[in-house]
Coordinates of C-alpha atoms and ligand atoms in Angstrom, one line a residue:
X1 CA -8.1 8.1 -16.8
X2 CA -5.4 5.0 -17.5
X3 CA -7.2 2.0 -19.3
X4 CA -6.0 -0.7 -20.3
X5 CA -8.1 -3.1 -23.0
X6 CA -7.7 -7.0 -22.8
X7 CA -10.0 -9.0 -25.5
X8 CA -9.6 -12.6 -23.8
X9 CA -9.6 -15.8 -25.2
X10 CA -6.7 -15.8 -27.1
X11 CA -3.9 -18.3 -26.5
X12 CA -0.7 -17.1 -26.5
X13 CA 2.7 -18.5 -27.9
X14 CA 5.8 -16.9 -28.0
X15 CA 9.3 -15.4 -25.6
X16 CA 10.0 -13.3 -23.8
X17 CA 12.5 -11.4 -21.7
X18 CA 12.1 -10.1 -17.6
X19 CA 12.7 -6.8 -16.6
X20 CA 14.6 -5.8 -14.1
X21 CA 13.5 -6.7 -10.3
X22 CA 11.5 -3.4 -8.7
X23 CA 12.1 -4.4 -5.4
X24 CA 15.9 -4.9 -6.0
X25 CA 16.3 -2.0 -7.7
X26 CA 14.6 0.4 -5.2
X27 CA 16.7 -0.5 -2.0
X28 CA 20.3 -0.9 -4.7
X29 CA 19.5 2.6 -5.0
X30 CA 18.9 3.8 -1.5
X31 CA 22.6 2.1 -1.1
X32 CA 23.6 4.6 -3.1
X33 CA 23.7 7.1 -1.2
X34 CA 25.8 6.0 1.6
X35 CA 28.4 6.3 -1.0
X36 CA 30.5 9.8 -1.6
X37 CA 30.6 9.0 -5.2
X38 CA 29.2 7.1 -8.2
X39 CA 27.3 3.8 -8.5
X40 CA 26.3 2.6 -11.5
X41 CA 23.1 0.1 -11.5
X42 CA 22.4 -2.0 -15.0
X43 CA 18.6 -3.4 -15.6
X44 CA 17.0 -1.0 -13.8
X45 CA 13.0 -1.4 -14.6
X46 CA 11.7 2.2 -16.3
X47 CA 9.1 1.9 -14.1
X48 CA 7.0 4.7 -11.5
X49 CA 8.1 3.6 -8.1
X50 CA 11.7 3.7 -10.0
X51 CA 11.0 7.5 -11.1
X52 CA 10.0 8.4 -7.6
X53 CA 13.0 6.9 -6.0
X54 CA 15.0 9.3 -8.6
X55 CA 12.8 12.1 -7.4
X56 CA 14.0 11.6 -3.5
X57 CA 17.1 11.4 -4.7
X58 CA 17.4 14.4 -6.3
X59 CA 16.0 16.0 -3.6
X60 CA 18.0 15.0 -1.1
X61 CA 20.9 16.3 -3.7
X62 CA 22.0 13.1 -5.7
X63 CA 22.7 13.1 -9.0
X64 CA 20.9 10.7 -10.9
X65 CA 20.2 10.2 -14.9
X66 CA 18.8 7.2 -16.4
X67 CA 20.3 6.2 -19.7
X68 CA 17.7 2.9 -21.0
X69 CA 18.0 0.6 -18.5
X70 CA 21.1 2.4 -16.8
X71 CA 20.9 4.5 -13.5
X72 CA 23.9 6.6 -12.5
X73 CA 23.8 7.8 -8.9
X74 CA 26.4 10.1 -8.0
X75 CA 25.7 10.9 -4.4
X76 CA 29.0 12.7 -3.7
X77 CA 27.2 15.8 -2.2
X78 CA 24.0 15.0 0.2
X79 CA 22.0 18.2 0.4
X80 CA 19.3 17.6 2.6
X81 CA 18.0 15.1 5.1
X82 CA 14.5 15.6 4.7
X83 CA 12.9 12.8 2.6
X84 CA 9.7 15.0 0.9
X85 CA 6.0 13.9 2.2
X86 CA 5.0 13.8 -1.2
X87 CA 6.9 10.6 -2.4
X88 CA 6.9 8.9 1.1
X89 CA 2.9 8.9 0.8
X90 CA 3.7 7.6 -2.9
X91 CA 6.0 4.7 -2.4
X92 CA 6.3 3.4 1.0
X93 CA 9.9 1.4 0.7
X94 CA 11.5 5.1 0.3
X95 CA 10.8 4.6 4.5
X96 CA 14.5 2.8 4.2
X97 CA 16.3 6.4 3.4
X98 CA 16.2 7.3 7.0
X99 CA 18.8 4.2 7.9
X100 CA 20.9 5.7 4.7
X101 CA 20.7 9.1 5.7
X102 CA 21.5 8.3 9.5
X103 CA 24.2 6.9 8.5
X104 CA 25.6 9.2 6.3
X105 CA 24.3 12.2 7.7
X106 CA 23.7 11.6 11.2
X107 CA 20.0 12.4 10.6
X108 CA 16.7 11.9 8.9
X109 CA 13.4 13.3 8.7
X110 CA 10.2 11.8 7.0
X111 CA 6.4 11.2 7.4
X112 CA 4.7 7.7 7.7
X113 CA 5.1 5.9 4.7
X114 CA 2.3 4.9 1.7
X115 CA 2.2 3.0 -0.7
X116 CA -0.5 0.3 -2.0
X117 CA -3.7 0.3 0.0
X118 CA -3.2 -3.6 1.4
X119 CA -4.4 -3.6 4.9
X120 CA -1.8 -1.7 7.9
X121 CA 1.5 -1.3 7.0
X122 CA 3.1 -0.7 10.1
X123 CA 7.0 0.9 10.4
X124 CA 7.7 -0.8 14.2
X125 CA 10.3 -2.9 13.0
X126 CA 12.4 0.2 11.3
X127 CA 12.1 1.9 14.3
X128 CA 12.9 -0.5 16.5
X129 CA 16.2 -1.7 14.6
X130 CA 17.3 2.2 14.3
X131 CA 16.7 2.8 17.9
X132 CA 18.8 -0.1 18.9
X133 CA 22.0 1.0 17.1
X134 CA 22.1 4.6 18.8
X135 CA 19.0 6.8 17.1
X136 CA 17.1 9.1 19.2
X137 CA 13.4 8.9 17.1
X138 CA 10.7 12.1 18.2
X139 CA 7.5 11.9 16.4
X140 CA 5.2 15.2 16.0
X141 CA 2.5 15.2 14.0
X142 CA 3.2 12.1 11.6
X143 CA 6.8 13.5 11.0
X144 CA 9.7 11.4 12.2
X145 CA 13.0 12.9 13.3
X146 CA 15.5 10.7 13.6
X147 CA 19.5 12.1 15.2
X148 CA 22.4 9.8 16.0
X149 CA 25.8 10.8 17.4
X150 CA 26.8 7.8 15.1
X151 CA 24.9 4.7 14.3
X152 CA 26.4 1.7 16.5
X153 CA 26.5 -2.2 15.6
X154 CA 24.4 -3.8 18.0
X155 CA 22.0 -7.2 18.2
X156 CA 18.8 -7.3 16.4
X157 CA 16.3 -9.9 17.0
X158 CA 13.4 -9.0 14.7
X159 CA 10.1 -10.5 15.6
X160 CA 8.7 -11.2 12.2
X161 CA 11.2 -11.8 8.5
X162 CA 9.8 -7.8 7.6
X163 CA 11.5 -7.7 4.1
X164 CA 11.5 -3.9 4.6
X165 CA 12.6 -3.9 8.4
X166 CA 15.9 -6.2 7.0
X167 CA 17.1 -3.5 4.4
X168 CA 16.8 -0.5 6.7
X169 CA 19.4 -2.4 9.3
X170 CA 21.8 -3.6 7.1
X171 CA 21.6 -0.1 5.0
X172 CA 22.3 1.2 8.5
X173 CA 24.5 -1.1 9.9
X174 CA 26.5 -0.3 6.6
X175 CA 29.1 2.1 7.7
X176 CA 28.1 2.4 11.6
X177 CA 30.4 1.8 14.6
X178 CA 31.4 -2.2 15.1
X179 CA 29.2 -5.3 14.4
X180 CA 26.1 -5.6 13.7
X181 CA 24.1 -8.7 14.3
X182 CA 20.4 -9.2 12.6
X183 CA 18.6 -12.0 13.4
X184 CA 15.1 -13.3 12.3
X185 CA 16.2 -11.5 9.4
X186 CA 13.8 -11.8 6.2
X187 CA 15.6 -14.4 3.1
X188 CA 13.5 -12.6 0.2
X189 CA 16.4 -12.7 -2.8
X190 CA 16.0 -9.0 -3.0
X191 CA 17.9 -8.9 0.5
X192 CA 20.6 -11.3 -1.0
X193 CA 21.6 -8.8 -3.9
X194 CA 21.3 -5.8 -1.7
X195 CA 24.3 -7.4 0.3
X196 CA 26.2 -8.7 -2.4
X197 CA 25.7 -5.4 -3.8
X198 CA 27.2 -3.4 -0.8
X199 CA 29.8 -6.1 -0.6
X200 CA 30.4 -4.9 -4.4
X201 CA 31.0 -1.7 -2.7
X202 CA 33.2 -2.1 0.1
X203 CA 30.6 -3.4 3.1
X204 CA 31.3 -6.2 5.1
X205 CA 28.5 -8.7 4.9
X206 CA 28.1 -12.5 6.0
X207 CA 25.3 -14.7 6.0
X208 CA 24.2 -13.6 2.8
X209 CA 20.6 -15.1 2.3
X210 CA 20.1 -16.6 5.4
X211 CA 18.2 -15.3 8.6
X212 CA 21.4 -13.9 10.4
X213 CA 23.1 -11.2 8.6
X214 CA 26.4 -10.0 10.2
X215 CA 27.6 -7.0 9.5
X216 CA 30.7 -5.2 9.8
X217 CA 30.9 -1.3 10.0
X218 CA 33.7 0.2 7.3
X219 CA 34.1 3.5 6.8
X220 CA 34.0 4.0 3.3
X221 CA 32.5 2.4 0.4
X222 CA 33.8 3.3 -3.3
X223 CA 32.6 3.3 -7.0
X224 CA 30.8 0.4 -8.2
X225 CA 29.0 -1.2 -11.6
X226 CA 26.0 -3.7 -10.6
X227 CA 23.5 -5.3 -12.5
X228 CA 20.1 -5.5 -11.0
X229 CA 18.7 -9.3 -11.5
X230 CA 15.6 -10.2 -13.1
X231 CA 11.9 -9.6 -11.8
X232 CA 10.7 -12.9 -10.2
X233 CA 7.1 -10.8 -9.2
X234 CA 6.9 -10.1 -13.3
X235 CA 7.5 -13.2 -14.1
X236 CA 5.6 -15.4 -12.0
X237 CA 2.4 -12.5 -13.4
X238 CA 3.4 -13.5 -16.6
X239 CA 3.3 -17.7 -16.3
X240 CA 0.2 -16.9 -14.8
X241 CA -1.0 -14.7 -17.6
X242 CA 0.1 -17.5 -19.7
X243 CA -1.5 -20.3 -17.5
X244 CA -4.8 -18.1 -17.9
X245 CA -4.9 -17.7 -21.8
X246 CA -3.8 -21.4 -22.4
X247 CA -0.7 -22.1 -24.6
X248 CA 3.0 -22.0 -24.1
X249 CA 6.0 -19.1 -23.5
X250 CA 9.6 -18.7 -22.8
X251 CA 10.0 -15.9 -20.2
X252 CA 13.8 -15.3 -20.4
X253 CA 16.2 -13.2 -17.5
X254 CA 15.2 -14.4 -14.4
X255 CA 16.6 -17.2 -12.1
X256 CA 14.3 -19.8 -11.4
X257 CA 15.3 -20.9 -8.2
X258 CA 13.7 -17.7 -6.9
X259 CA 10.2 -19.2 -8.4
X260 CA 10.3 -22.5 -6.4
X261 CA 7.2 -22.3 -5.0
X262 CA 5.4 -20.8 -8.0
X263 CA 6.4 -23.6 -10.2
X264 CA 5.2 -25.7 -7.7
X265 CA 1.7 -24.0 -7.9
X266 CA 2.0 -23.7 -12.0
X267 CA 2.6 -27.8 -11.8
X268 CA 0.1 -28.1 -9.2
X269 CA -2.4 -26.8 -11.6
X270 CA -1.9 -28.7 -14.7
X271 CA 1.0 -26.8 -16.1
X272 CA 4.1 -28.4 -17.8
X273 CA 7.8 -26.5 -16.6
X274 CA 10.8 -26.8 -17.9
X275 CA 13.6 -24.3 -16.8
X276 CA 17.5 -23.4 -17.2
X277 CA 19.7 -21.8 -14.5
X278 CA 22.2 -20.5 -17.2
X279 CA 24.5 -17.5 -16.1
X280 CA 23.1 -15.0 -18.7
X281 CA 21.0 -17.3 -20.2
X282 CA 18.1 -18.6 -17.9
X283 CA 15.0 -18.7 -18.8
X284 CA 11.6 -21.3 -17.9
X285 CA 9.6 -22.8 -20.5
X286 CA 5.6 -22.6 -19.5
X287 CA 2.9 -25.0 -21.4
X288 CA -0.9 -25.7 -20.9
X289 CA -3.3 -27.2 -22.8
X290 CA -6.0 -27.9 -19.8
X291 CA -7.6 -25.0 -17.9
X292 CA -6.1 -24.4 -14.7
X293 CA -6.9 -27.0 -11.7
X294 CA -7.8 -25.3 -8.3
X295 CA -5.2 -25.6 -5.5
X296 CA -4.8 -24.1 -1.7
X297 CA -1.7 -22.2 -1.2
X298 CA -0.9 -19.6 1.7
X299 CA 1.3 -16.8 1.3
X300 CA 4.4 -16.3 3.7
X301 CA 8.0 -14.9 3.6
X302 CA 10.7 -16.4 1.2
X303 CA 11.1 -19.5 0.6
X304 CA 7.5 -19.4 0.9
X305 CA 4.4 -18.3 -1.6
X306 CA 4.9 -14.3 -2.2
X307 CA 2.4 -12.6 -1.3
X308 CA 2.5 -10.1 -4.0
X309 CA 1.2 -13.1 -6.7
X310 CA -1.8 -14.0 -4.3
X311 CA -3.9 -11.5 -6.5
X312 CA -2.3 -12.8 -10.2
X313 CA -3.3 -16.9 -8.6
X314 CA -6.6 -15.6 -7.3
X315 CA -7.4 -14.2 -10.8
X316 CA -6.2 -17.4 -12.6
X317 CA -8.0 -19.5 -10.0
X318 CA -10.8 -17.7 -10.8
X319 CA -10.9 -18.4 -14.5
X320 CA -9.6 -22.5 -14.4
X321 CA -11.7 -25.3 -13.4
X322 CA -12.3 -26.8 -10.2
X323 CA -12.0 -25.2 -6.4
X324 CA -9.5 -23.6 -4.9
X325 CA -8.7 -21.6 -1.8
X326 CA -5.6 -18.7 -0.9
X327 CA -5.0 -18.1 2.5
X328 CA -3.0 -14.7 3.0
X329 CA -0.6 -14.5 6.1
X330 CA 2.0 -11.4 5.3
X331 CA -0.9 -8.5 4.7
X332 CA -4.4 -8.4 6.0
X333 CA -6.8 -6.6 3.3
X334 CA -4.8 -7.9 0.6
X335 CA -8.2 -9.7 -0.8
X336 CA -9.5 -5.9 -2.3
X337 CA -9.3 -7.5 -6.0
X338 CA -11.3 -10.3 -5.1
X339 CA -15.0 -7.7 -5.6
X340 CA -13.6 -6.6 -9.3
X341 CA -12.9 -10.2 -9.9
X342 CA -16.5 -11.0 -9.3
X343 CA -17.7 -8.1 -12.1
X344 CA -16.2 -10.4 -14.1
X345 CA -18.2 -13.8 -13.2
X346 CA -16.0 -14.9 -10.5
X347 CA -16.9 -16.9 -7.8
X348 CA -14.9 -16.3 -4.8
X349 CA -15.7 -16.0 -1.0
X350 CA -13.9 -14.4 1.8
X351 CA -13.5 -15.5 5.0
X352 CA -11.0 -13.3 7.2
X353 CA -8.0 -14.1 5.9
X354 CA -9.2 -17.2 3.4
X355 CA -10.6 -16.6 0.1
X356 CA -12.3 -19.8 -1.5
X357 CA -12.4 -19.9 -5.5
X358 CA -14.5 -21.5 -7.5
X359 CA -12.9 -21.5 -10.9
X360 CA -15.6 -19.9 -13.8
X361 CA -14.3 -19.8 -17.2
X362 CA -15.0 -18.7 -19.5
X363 CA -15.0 -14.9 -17.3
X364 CA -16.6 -12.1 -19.3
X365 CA -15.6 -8.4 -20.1
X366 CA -16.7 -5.5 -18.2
X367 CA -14.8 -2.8 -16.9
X368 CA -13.2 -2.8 -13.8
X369 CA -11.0 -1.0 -11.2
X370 CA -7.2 -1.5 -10.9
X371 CA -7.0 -0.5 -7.0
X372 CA -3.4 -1.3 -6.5
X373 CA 0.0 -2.6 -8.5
X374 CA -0.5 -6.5 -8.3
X375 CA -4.2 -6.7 -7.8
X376 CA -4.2 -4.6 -11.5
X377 CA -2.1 -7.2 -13.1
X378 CA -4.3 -9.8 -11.8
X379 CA -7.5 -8.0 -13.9
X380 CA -5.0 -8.3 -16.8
X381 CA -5.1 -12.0 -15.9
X382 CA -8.6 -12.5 -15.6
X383 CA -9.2 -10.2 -18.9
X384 CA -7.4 -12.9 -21.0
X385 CA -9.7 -15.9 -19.6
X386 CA -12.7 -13.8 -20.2
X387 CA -15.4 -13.3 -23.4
X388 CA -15.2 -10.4 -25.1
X389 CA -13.4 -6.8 -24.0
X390 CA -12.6 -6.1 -20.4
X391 CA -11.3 -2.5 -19.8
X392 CA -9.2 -1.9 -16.6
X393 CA -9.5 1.5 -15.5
X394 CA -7.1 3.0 -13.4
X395 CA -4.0 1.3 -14.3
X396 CA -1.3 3.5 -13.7
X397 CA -1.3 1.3 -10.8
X398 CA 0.3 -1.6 -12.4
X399 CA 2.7 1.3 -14.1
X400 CA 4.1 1.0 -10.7
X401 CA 5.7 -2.2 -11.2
X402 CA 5.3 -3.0 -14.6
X403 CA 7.3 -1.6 -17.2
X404 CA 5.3 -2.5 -20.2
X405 CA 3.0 -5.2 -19.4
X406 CA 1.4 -4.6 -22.9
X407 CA 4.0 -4.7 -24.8
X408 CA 5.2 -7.4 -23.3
X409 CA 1.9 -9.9 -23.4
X410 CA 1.3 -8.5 -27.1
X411 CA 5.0 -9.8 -28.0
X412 CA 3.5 -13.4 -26.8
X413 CA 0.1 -12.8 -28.7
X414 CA -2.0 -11.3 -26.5
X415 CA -4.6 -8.9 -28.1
X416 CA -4.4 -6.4 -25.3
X417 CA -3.7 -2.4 -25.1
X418 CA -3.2 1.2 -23.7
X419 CA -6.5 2.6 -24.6
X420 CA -3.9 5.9 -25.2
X421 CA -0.2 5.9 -25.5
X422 CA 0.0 9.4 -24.0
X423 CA -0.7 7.2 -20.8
X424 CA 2.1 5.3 -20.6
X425 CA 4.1 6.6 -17.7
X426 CA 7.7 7.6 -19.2
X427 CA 9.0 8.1 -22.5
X428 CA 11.5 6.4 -24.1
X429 CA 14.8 8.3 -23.3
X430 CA 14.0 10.3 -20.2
X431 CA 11.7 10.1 -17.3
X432 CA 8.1 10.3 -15.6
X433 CA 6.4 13.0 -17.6
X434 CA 3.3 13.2 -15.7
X435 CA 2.5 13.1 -12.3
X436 CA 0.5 10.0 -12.2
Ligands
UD1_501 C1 8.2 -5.8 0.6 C2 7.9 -5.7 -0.8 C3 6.5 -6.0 -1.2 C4 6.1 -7.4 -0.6 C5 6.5 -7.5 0.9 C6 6.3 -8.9 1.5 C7 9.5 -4.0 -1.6 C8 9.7 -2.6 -2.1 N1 8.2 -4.3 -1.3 O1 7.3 -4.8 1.3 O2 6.4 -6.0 -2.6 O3 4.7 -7.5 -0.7 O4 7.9 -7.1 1.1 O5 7.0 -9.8 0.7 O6 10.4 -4.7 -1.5 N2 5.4 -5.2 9.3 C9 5.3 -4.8 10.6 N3 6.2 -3.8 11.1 C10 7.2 -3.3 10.3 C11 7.3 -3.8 9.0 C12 6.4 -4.7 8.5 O7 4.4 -5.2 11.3 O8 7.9 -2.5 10.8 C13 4.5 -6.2 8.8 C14 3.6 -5.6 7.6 O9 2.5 -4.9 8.1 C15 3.2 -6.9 6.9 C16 4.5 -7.8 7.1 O10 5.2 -7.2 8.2 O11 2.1 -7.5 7.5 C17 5.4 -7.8 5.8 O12 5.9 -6.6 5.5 P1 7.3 -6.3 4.9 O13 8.0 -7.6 4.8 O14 8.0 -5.3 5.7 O15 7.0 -5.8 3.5 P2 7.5 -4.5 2.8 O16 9.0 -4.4 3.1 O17 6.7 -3.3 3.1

């Protein structure tokens, strides 16, 4: 079983840089395959979710190696339009291969997608958007089979920002027929540097990172070099982690305009910020000396407070001084961590879709469950604000999205540890070596 070890109460002190973004990288590399050739994608996170989006696309016939931090995709040959159950149940973002495959194949097949257990994760909006640019979608027996005579621009008017929803229509709108216009399109930054990246390749897209995305339809793309920007989701775990531990950090290779609204939480809580919006060279500076004040935040789409750091805030919450409360807007269920939180002395109640907390520190050790990627970082969190040892088990869920979390909060003084090496997901030079 994966454990991780945290012995709290240590403050930590030191820099660090970002990895790459996951949820950049895993869409940049659906875009891939629209192209008959090679793309080339720098600071790509060596992370699982990565190594599964390899495995799909060697299956559908891609090439793909992964040289350090540097994916080549040559998709010149696309064998298959059949996106295997087995990784669709595993990572539910590969459900954006079936706007890539319709468009460069004409068809798609795949089962409903997985992914972390937060609450229903519907694919409506996918649908919806493929249907309206020409695909003819039969469902029979959780299978989807998509056909097109040719994918057509058309209007979209989503009904909700879906982040997911967004990528499959402009991935589809890529190379169809004519102009496509999305509207009520989501503004995460991920979406931004998918576009500029298919712009990198030949794709005609305006309105780049705001909620109307027009595209134009080319019928090529060609060979292209991109680097993949840094992980704002890592780093906002990361000031957190730092926030919880008390002391001060330098997390480099990220762009802090992306964190707006997490700064304005750190701040909110006591935290001192400094930051740098360098090309090459950003970083933010994070210092505490206080523990943590409670705030109330609510999660929404971009610009507003990402859902995926609702768990990493709830855990810090939980371990500062004062009340707080979270109210979560994008996925129901996402309060799951909130029970191993309280193994740990937390106070925190939930109420539908509010979770008050009470902040408790010192927390103290005991072993707990990692039950999905961002609600496991959050133990980490919690596991540096509490007494004594606290041992995560399962946490090849945070190998998901975390490329060495580890290494990377031991390189700022954190005493904290893969209970076995062995467990780490991928070694050094190649990839996934177990099935996890
Ligand atoms: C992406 C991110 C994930 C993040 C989420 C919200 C990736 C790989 N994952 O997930 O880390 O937590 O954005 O910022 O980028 N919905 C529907 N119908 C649909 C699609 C979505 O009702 O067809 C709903 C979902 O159930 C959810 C909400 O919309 O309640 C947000 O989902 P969405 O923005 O699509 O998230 P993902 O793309 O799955």
């Amino acid at each position: 079983m994966s454990e991780i070890l945290v012995e709290g109460l240590h403050r930590l002190r030191g820099e660090i840089g970002i990895q790459g973004s996951k949820n950049a990288a895993l869409p940049m590399m659906a875009a891939a395959v629209l192209h008959k050739g090679m793309t080339v994608l720098n600071n790509v996170p060596r992370i699982q979710d990565v190594f599964c989006m390899m495995g799909i696309l060697k299956s559908i016939g891609c090439k793909c190696s992964l040289d350090g931090h540097t994916l080549t995709i040559d998709a010149s040959e696309i064998s298959q339009t059949q996106i295997p159950r087995e990784f669709l149940t595993a990572m539910r973002s590969s459900v954006i291969l079936m706007g890539v495959l319709l468009g460069r194949c004409r068809e798609a097949q795949a089962g409903y997608p997985g992914g972390c257990t937060i609450g229903k994760r519907p694919i409506d909006l996918h649908l919806y958007a493929l249907k309206e640019m020409g695909t003819q979608i039969r469902e029979t027996d959780g299978e989807l089979y998509a056909r097109t005579e040719g994918l057509k621009g058309s209007e979209i008017l989503f009904s909700y920002p879906s982040v997911g929803a967004t990528e499959q229509a402009v991935l589809a709108a890529v190379l169809a027929d004519g102009v496509t216009l999305i509207q009520g399109a989501a503004r995460e930054p991920e979406i931004g540097n998918l576009c500029r990246l298919l712009n990198h390749m030949g794709a005609k897209i305006s309105g780049i990172e705001s909620d109307t995305l027009r595209i134009i339809g080319v019928n090529e793309l060609k060979d292209t070099v991109y680097d993949i920007p840094g992980d704002r989701i890592v780093a906002g775990t990361y000031l957190y982690a730092v926030m919880a531990a008390g002391g001060e950090a330098v997390l480099r290779g990220i762009c802090p305009a992306e964190l707006n609204r997490v700064f304005q939480t750190a701040r909110q809580m006591g935290a001192k910020l400094e930051w740098e919006n360098l090309p090459g060279a950003s970083f933010i500076k994070v210092q505490i000396n206080d523990r943590p004040d409670g705030i109330w935040v609510k999660t929404s789409p971009y610009p507003g407070f990402p859902t995926d750091l609702q768990s990493p805030l709830m855990a810090l919450m939980a371990a500062g001084n004062g009340n707080g409360e979270i109210r979560e807007t994008v996925f129901e269920e996402r309060f799951g961590t909130a029970e191993e939180l309280r193994k740990l002395g937390a106070r925190i109640e939930i109420q539908k879709d509010r979770a008050r907390i009470h902040g408790m520190y010192p927390l103290r050790g005991e072993t707990v469950q990692a039950a999905d990627l961002r609600g496991g970082a959050a133990l980490v969190i919690a596991g540096l604000a509490a007494e004594g040892v606290t041992k995560i088990q399962n946490s090849h869920h945070i190998f998901r999205g975390y490329e060495d979390i580890c290494g990377d909060l031991q390189a700022l003084g954190a005493r904290v540890r893969y209970k076995d090496l062995i467990q780490r997901p991928y070694t050094k030079t190649g990839e996934c070596t177990r099935n996890l």
